[in-house]
Amino acid sequence: MAAPASVEATLAAAITQMEADATLRKTVKEATEPIEEITRQATAELNRLHSASSDKHEAIANKALEIVATAHPTWVEIAKLIPKGEFFRYQFAVSPLFKSLVTSIAFARFILHNELVPAFTAATLMGLTGEDVGELQLSSDDYLQGVIAMVNELPRLSINSVTAQNFELPGRIAAFVNDIFASYSMLNLRNDNLRRRFDSLKYDLKRCEDVVYDLTLRGLGASKA
Amino acid sequence: MADVAMEEAVPAPIAPTMTRREHLAKTFEAYRSELDEANERREQIIIRSRAITQLSKKLIFHCHRGATAPPAARAKNLKDGRDKEREIHANFVAIRAQLAIGADDGGNENFWQFKDRITGGLEEYIEAYTFLYYLETKELAPLAELQKALSDESGAPDYILGMSDLTGELMPLSTGDHDVPLAVCSFVRDVKLIFDAIPPKMVPKLDRKQEETTRSLEKIEKVCYALRLRLVEFGDKPEVLKTMAKRALEEANMAGPEGRE
């Protein structure tokens, strides 16, 4: 029969391992704090798009990209903490940050270049590049969710640009959202978060198109991007 | 990001001959294949994990049958149990192979990606494994032993949760020979004592399992109590004692809320 000591010794090994795991999880989470700050700053900067006049848009977008680009050294620090082969174990800590950064980058790049930034470029722009970021990687899932969060912002921008008498932007936005919606329709989604977020695209598209309709009805917003 | 995606995505500026939508269609093909591949792998792993759960449950029942069988049949039962355990193990090997596809680290990284899909089967397997191990050796299977058996990183939390279930499986054993209940009782008590010291945040589901363990322990303690009293009366008649123990357990089961089983 098991002597009490043997049970205790056996479980002690498991508990020690768990404690070490818990400590590392906490350390990784704490190490992400500087990036959380960066995501807040970038989001705040881009929020100014809703109120700033259109000639300021480019400067705001550039500023946001500059902020995002400062993330690199923190990624390097985080990468150092993660044991080899265990990136996905700590993905929970970085995944929300990836999504948020993709949102900001995609937003800025749309304003600047009227394009949807590809995942690879987004990863580069957030400083997720080079040997020293180790196994940190932007998954397609994170990227695709981040992009949808950006689209969620666009109906608001469309409406606000009309208020600011920028009648050209809503057309550009509607065409952009339309292209994105068509692209997402290519994906085989299963019943997960990405799927739920994809469903929200339809409503965003409708809202963006409604603004264009209102403008067209009144003979405004001539250009269709 | 899959390599394909990178190749597709590097020429960022939109080719003048291509519309934005056409260009997007190209990049999204890469995302689609990455998502599809992960989904496919997830499905395969879920299927294996379910098989592991089913087979492990069967192994647990098998062990119960052996534990209550006459001593002569026990050795054969344990041997058959080991064979069944190997059969389950083969499923883990298959999962590992699935994880290793396209990975240069033997699938280590992928393991953590799909950990949530594996954990259900893993827990059940650990329960079955430790039960079998207990019957073979009367010891608690060490974490290292299990990790060796799986040749992967079955995490400590899975181990703890599987172990917690084990205490429930041990309870019916306490109807065995009269020294068994006392040993089982002290074993379960030790496990509970140590688990109580684990911060609940560290193993999310442990709280509920500890309640189960507490119930099991109370039942076993009742059996021990009844046994101790009867031992005074019928110490020279082991057959009577065994029947008494069985009855005591049935009474304990009736009294408390239903345990697992």
PDB file of C-alpha atoms in Angstrom, chain A residues 15 18-19, chain B residues 194-204 206-207:
ATOM      1  CA  ILE A  15       2.840  20.794  -7.924  1.00  0.00           C
ATOM      2  CA  MET A  18       2.639  23.759 -11.891  1.00  0.00           C
ATOM      3  CA  GLU A  19       3.935  26.518  -9.720  1.00  0.00           C
TER       4      GLU A  19
ATOM      5  CA  ILE B 194      -2.272  17.695  -0.725  1.00  0.00           C
ATOM      6  CA  PHE B 195      -4.761  18.923  -3.307  1.00  0.00           C
ATOM      7  CA  ASP B 196      -6.366  21.180  -0.744  1.00  0.00           C
ATOM      8  CA  ALA B 197      -3.095  23.047  -0.561  1.00  0.00           C
ATOM      9  CA  ILE B 198      -3.064  23.832  -4.300  1.00  0.00           C
ATOM     10  CA  PRO B 199      -4.189  27.397  -5.034  1.00  0.00           C
ATOM     11  CA  PRO B 200      -7.515  27.013  -6.880  1.00  0.00           C
ATOM     12  CA  LYS B 201      -6.473  29.458  -9.588  1.00  0.00           C
ATOM     13  CA  MET B 202      -3.665  27.178 -10.663  1.00  0.00           C
ATOM     14  CA  VAL B 203      -5.940  24.318 -11.753  1.00  0.00           C
ATOM     15  CA  PRO B 204      -9.284  25.772 -12.807  1.00  0.00           C
ATOM     16  CA  LEU B 206      -9.966  21.322  -9.334  1.00  0.00           C
ATOM     17  CA  ASP B 207     -12.542  22.924  -7.046  1.00  0.00           C
TER      18      ASP B 207
END
